[in-house]
Coordinates of C-alpha atoms and ligand atoms in Angstrom, one line a residue:
M70 CA 107.2 148.0 143.0
T71 CA 110.6 148.7 143.4
K72 CA 113.2 145.6 142.4
S73 CA 116.4 145.3 143.8
T74 CA 119.2 143.4 142.4
F75 CA 120.8 140.6 143.9
A76 CA 123.7 142.6 144.2
E77 CA 122.4 145.6 145.9
I78 CA 121.0 142.7 148.4
G79 CA 124.3 141.2 148.8
G80 CA 125.9 144.5 149.3
V81 CA 123.4 145.2 152.1
L82 CA 124.2 141.7 153.9
R83 CA 127.9 142.1 153.7
A84 CA 127.7 145.4 155.1
H85 CA 125.7 145.0 157.8
Q86 CA 126.3 143.4 161.2
R87 CA 123.3 143.0 163.1
F88 CA 120.6 141.0 161.3
A89 CA 116.9 139.9 162.1
V90 CA 115.6 136.6 159.7
L91 CA 111.8 136.7 159.7
S92 CA 109.0 135.1 158.1
H93 CA 105.0 134.8 158.4
V94 CA 102.9 133.3 161.2
R95 CA 101.6 130.0 160.8
P96 CA 104.9 129.0 159.0
D97 CA 105.4 126.6 156.3
G98 CA 108.6 124.5 155.3
D99 CA 109.1 127.7 152.9
A100 CA 109.0 130.3 155.4
L101 CA 110.8 128.1 158.2
G102 CA 113.4 126.5 155.4
S103 CA 113.9 130.0 154.2
Q104 CA 114.5 131.7 157.4
L105 CA 117.2 129.0 158.4
A106 CA 119.0 129.0 155.2
L107 CA 119.4 132.6 155.1
A108 CA 120.4 132.7 158.7
L109 CA 123.0 129.8 158.7
S110 CA 124.7 131.5 155.4
L111 CA 124.9 135.2 157.0
Q112 CA 126.6 133.0 160.1
K113 CA 129.1 131.9 158.1
L114 CA 129.7 135.3 156.7
G115 CA 130.2 136.2 160.6
K116 CA 127.2 138.1 161.3
D117 CA 125.1 138.4 164.3
V118 CA 121.9 136.3 163.3
T119 CA 118.6 136.4 165.1
V120 CA 115.7 134.2 163.6
W121 CA 111.9 134.9 164.9
N122 CA 108.9 133.3 164.0
E123 CA 106.0 134.1 166.2
D124 CA 105.1 130.2 166.2
G125 CA 108.8 129.4 166.9
L126 CA 110.1 126.4 165.0
L127 CA 107.1 123.7 164.6
Q128 CA 108.1 120.5 166.2
K129 CA 107.5 118.9 162.8
Y130 CA 110.1 120.8 161.4
N131 CA 112.5 120.4 164.5
F132 CA 115.1 118.4 161.9
L133 CA 116.2 121.2 160.3
P134 CA 119.6 122.2 160.7
G135 CA 120.0 125.0 162.6
G136 CA 116.6 124.9 164.1
E137 CA 117.7 125.6 167.8
R138 CA 118.6 129.2 166.2
L139 CA 114.7 129.9 165.3
T140 CA 112.9 131.2 168.6
Q141 CA 109.5 132.9 169.2
P142 CA 110.1 136.7 169.5
P143 CA 110.8 138.2 173.0
R144 CA 108.4 140.9 174.7
E145 CA 111.2 143.3 174.5
P146 CA 111.7 145.1 171.0
Q147 CA 115.6 145.0 169.8
D148 CA 116.9 147.2 167.3
F149 CA 119.2 145.7 164.2
D150 CA 121.5 146.9 161.2
A151 CA 118.9 144.9 158.8
A152 CA 115.7 143.0 159.0
V153 CA 114.9 140.4 156.3
A154 CA 111.2 139.3 156.0
L155 CA 111.0 136.0 153.8
D156 CA 108.4 134.6 152.2
T157 CA 106.0 137.1 153.8
A158 CA 103.1 138.5 151.5
T159 CA 102.2 141.8 153.5
Q160 CA 104.4 143.0 156.3
N161 CA 101.4 142.4 159.1
R162 CA 102.1 138.7 158.5
L163 CA 105.4 138.7 160.6
G164 CA 102.9 139.2 163.4
T165 CA 105.0 139.7 166.6
A166 CA 108.2 138.8 165.1
G167 CA 108.0 142.1 162.9
E168 CA 106.6 144.0 166.2
S169 CA 109.9 142.9 167.9
V170 CA 112.1 144.8 165.4
R171 CA 112.3 148.3 167.0
S172 CA 114.6 149.5 164.3
A173 CA 116.4 148.3 161.6
K174 CA 118.4 150.7 159.2
T175 CA 117.1 148.4 156.2
W176 CA 114.3 146.2 155.6
I177 CA 114.8 143.6 152.9
N178 CA 111.6 141.9 151.2
I179 CA 112.4 138.5 149.6
D180 CA 108.9 136.7 148.6
H181 CA 107.6 134.8 145.6
H182 CA 103.6 136.0 146.5
P183 CA 102.5 138.2 143.2
S184 CA 100.1 139.8 146.1
N185 CA 103.2 141.4 148.1
P186 CA 102.9 145.0 147.8
G187 CA 106.7 145.5 147.8
Y188 CA 107.1 147.0 151.1
G189 CA 110.9 147.7 152.6
D190 CA 113.9 149.5 151.5
L191 CA 115.2 146.5 149.2
V192 CA 112.5 144.3 147.8
Y193 CA 113.1 141.1 145.4
I194 CA 109.8 139.3 144.4
D195 CA 109.7 136.9 141.9
P196 CA 106.3 135.6 141.4
T197 CA 107.4 133.3 139.0
S198 CA 109.4 131.3 141.5
P199 CA 107.8 128.4 143.1
A200 CA 109.1 129.0 146.3
T201 CA 111.3 131.9 148.3
G202 CA 114.1 129.0 148.8
Q203 CA 114.1 129.1 145.4
I204 CA 115.1 132.8 145.1
L205 CA 117.4 132.4 148.2
F206 CA 119.4 129.8 146.0
E207 CA 119.7 132.2 143.5
L208 CA 121.1 134.7 145.7
I209 CA 123.5 132.9 147.5
Q210 CA 124.7 131.6 144.2
T211 CA 124.9 134.6 142.4
E212 CA 126.3 136.5 145.1
Q213 CA 128.5 133.9 145.9
L214 CA 127.3 133.8 150.0
P215 CA 128.2 130.8 152.1
M216 CA 126.6 127.3 151.2
D217 CA 127.0 124.1 152.9
R218 CA 125.0 121.0 153.2
A219 CA 123.1 122.4 156.4
I220 CA 122.2 125.6 154.1
A221 CA 121.1 123.2 151.4
E222 CA 119.2 121.0 153.4
N223 CA 117.0 124.1 154.5
L224 CA 116.8 125.3 150.8
F225 CA 115.7 121.9 149.9
V226 CA 113.0 121.4 152.6
A227 CA 111.7 125.1 151.5
I228 CA 111.5 124.2 147.7
S229 CA 110.3 120.6 148.2
T230 CA 107.2 121.5 150.3
D231 CA 106.2 124.8 148.4
T232 CA 106.2 122.7 145.3
G233 CA 104.7 119.5 146.3
S234 CA 107.5 117.5 146.2
F235 CA 108.5 119.2 142.8
Q236 CA 104.6 118.4 141.4
Y237 CA 102.8 121.6 141.4
P238 CA 102.8 123.7 137.8
N239 CA 104.9 126.2 139.6
T240 CA 107.7 123.6 139.4
T241 CA 110.1 124.8 136.4
A242 CA 113.5 123.2 135.1
R243 CA 115.6 125.3 137.0
T244 CA 113.9 124.0 140.2
F245 CA 114.7 120.6 139.2
E246 CA 118.5 121.8 138.6
I247 CA 118.6 123.5 142.0
G248 CA 117.3 120.4 143.3
A249 CA 120.4 118.8 141.8
E250 CA 122.7 121.1 142.8
L251 CA 121.3 120.9 146.6
L252 CA 121.8 117.0 146.4
R253 CA 125.2 117.7 144.9
C254 CA 125.9 119.8 148.1
G255 CA 125.1 116.9 150.3
V256 CA 121.4 116.5 150.6
D257 CA 119.9 113.1 151.3
V258 CA 116.8 113.3 149.4
G259 CA 115.5 109.9 151.0
R260 CA 115.9 111.0 154.5
V261 CA 115.1 114.4 154.0
S262 CA 111.4 113.5 152.4
Q263 CA 111.0 110.5 155.0
L264 CA 111.2 113.4 157.9
L265 CA 109.1 115.8 155.7
Y266 CA 106.6 113.3 154.7
E267 CA 106.2 109.9 156.4
N268 CA 106.8 111.2 159.8
Y269 CA 103.3 112.6 161.1
P270 CA 102.0 112.1 165.0
R271 CA 99.1 109.8 164.5
R272 CA 96.9 112.8 165.5
R273 CA 96.9 114.0 162.0
T274 CA 95.4 111.0 160.3
E275 CA 92.9 111.0 163.1
L276 CA 92.2 114.6 162.2
L277 CA 91.8 113.5 158.7
R278 CA 89.6 111.2 159.8
E279 CA 87.2 113.8 161.3
L280 CA 87.6 116.1 158.5
L281 CA 86.6 113.7 155.7
G282 CA 83.4 113.1 157.9
T283 CA 83.0 116.7 157.1
M284 CA 83.7 116.7 153.4
R285 CA 81.0 118.3 150.8
F286 CA 81.0 118.9 147.3
E287 CA 79.2 121.5 145.7
A288 CA 78.9 122.6 141.7
G289 CA 78.5 119.3 140.6
G290 CA 81.8 118.3 142.1
K291 CA 83.8 121.2 141.1
I292 CA 84.2 122.7 144.8
A293 CA 85.1 120.2 147.5
S294 CA 85.2 121.2 151.0
F295 CA 85.7 120.3 154.9
S296 CA 85.5 122.0 158.4
L297 CA 87.4 122.2 161.2
S298 CA 85.7 123.2 164.6
L299 CA 87.2 124.5 167.7
K300 CA 85.6 121.2 169.5
V301 CA 87.0 118.9 167.2
A302 CA 90.5 120.5 167.3
A303 CA 90.2 120.3 171.3
D304 CA 89.1 116.6 171.5
L305 CA 91.7 115.3 169.5
K306 CA 94.3 117.9 170.7
V307 CA 95.3 119.0 167.2
K308 CA 98.1 121.5 166.6
P309 CA 97.8 124.3 164.1
E310 CA 100.5 123.0 162.1
D311 CA 99.0 119.4 162.0
N312 CA 96.6 120.4 159.2
E313 CA 99.0 121.7 156.8
G314 CA 98.8 119.3 153.6
L315 CA 95.3 117.7 154.5
I316 CA 93.6 120.3 151.8
D317 CA 95.4 118.2 149.3
H318 CA 93.3 115.3 149.5
L319 CA 90.5 117.2 148.2
R320 CA 92.5 118.5 146.0
A321 CA 93.4 115.0 144.8
I322 CA 89.9 114.1 143.8
H323 CA 88.9 114.2 140.0
G324 CA 86.6 116.6 138.8
V325 CA 87.7 119.0 142.0
I326 CA 88.6 122.3 140.6
V327 CA 88.4 124.3 143.9
A328 CA 89.5 122.6 147.5
I329 CA 88.7 124.7 150.6
F330 CA 89.5 124.1 154.1
F331 CA 87.8 125.8 156.8
E332 CA 89.2 126.3 160.2
E333 CA 87.2 127.7 163.1
L334 CA 89.8 130.3 165.3
T335 CA 89.6 131.3 168.7
D336 CA 89.4 134.9 167.9
G337 CA 85.7 134.8 166.3
K338 CA 87.3 134.3 162.8
V339 CA 87.7 131.6 160.6
R340 CA 90.7 130.6 158.5
V341 CA 90.1 129.9 154.9
S342 CA 92.5 127.9 152.9
M343 CA 92.2 127.6 149.3
R344 CA 93.4 125.5 146.5
S345 CA 92.6 125.5 142.6
K346 CA 93.5 123.1 140.2
S347 CA 92.5 125.5 137.0
E348 CA 94.9 128.5 135.8
E349 CA 91.5 129.9 134.9
V350 CA 90.2 130.2 138.5
D351 CA 92.8 132.5 140.3
V352 CA 91.9 131.6 144.2
S353 CA 94.2 134.5 145.3
A354 CA 91.8 137.1 143.9
I355 CA 89.1 135.3 145.7
C356 CA 90.8 135.5 148.9
Q357 CA 92.1 139.1 148.5
K358 CA 88.2 140.0 148.2
F359 CA 88.5 138.9 151.9
G360 CA 91.4 140.6 152.7
G361 CA 94.1 137.6 152.2
G362 CA 95.9 136.7 149.5
G363 CA 98.7 134.2 148.2
H364 CA 99.4 132.4 145.1
K365 CA 96.9 132.0 142.0
L366 CA 96.7 128.1 142.6
A367 CA 97.2 128.2 147.0
A368 CA 95.6 131.1 148.5
G369 CA 94.2 131.8 152.3
T370 CA 92.2 134.4 154.3
R371 CA 91.0 134.8 157.6
V372 CA 87.2 136.0 157.8
R373 CA 85.1 137.0 160.7
G374 CA 81.9 134.9 161.4
T375 CA 80.6 131.6 162.5
L376 CA 81.9 128.2 160.4
A377 CA 78.3 128.4 158.7
E378 CA 78.6 132.0 158.2
V379 CA 82.2 132.1 156.4
E380 CA 81.2 128.4 154.6
Q381 CA 78.3 130.2 152.9
K382 CA 80.0 133.7 152.0
I383 CA 83.0 132.0 150.6
L384 CA 81.1 129.4 148.4
K385 CA 79.0 132.2 147.1
A386 CA 82.3 134.4 146.3
I387 CA 83.5 131.0 144.2
C388 CA 80.0 130.6 142.3
D389 CA 80.8 134.3 141.3
V390 CA 84.0 133.0 139.5
I391 CA 82.6 129.4 138.2
D392 CA 79.5 128.0 137.1
C393 CA 77.7 126.4 140.0
N394 CA 74.5 125.5 138.3
S395 CA 75.9 122.9 135.9
Ligands
5GP127 P1 97.7 128.0 153.1 O1 96.4 127.8 152.8 O2 98.9 127.1 152.7 O3 97.5 128.5 154.7 O4 98.4 129.1 152.3 C1 98.5 129.2 150.8 C2 99.1 130.3 150.5 O5 98.3 131.6 150.8 C3 100.5 130.6 151.1 O6 100.8 131.2 150.1 C4 100.2 131.8 152.1 O7 101.0 132.5 152.4 C5 98.8 132.4 151.8 N1 97.8 132.8 152.7 C6 97.2 132.0 153.6 N2 96.7 132.5 154.7 C7 96.9 134.2 154.2 C8 96.2 135.2 154.7 O8 95.5 135.1 155.8 N3 96.6 136.4 154.4 C9 97.4 136.4 152.9 N4 97.9 137.6 152.3 N5 97.9 135.2 152.2 C10 97.7 134.1 153.1
MN128 MN1 106.3 130.3 150.2

């Protein structure tokens, strides 16, 4: 995989004028926070910046500074000097946002997914970084790109959400140093954390109640899973973003090593979300067998079939890796 330096990426960011800043479908806090942080920094440099995500700005991230700049891509493709893909393990996970870039002289790929194949002209992938937002902080600081409170708040959201509030094992000493630096830039940690973690719509907890009703344990309690059918999703009027983080209730259980969330989709596929609590169980490798990917301890994929079929296939694949008979 080619690895570009921050100096090379910084040079291209300064040299070009028209930018598209993109990230993956079904965005999370790292995707949206990273997009807006880079967009605001480029804007301060005097650049023309377009920020697209297939799903637009999710309602729960409405508070992100500069959020109004992030839109769904238009149907008519546009031309850019440079397009930046952030936090996006494969180019096709850009979805319609990628398709709306008709041309870009330079594609820049900045990510922390180990499964990222390194598409693009300038590639910076650091799988040891817990969040793409952390890589962007280093880029901004090293290249002395513009930083302010609004940019810092977006980076804080990116890092906080991808580290489970600085808790997951991917959190490093450097992550805390960067967190401190972002607070010095003016981030109000209490306010931002409340907006992130204590501001959910009631239907999200109603969804959790339904999901817990489907909770199952396998392999003597080492595997926990729950499932969301289209019918329940429709009854509760849930939005796709409502289920972000609910899988953590399974991961939090004593003895559970692998947590799985199955979500029936409208296209005949099932979205599978997986978490591992053991370095020895690499859920990204399991998801890659089904065309997905992610990180060792947090990964996902989409598998064609009914809920029951996909549940069975995935459980079988996990039992190839951990002993399900004990
Ligand atoms: P989540 O379970 O929160 O949707 O995703 C966990 C991790 O797995 C994220 O880092 C995400 O990028 C990755 N991931 C989720 N779904 C897919 C998928 O369908 N394909 C790939 N390549 N990665 C995925
Ligand atoms: Mn990420």
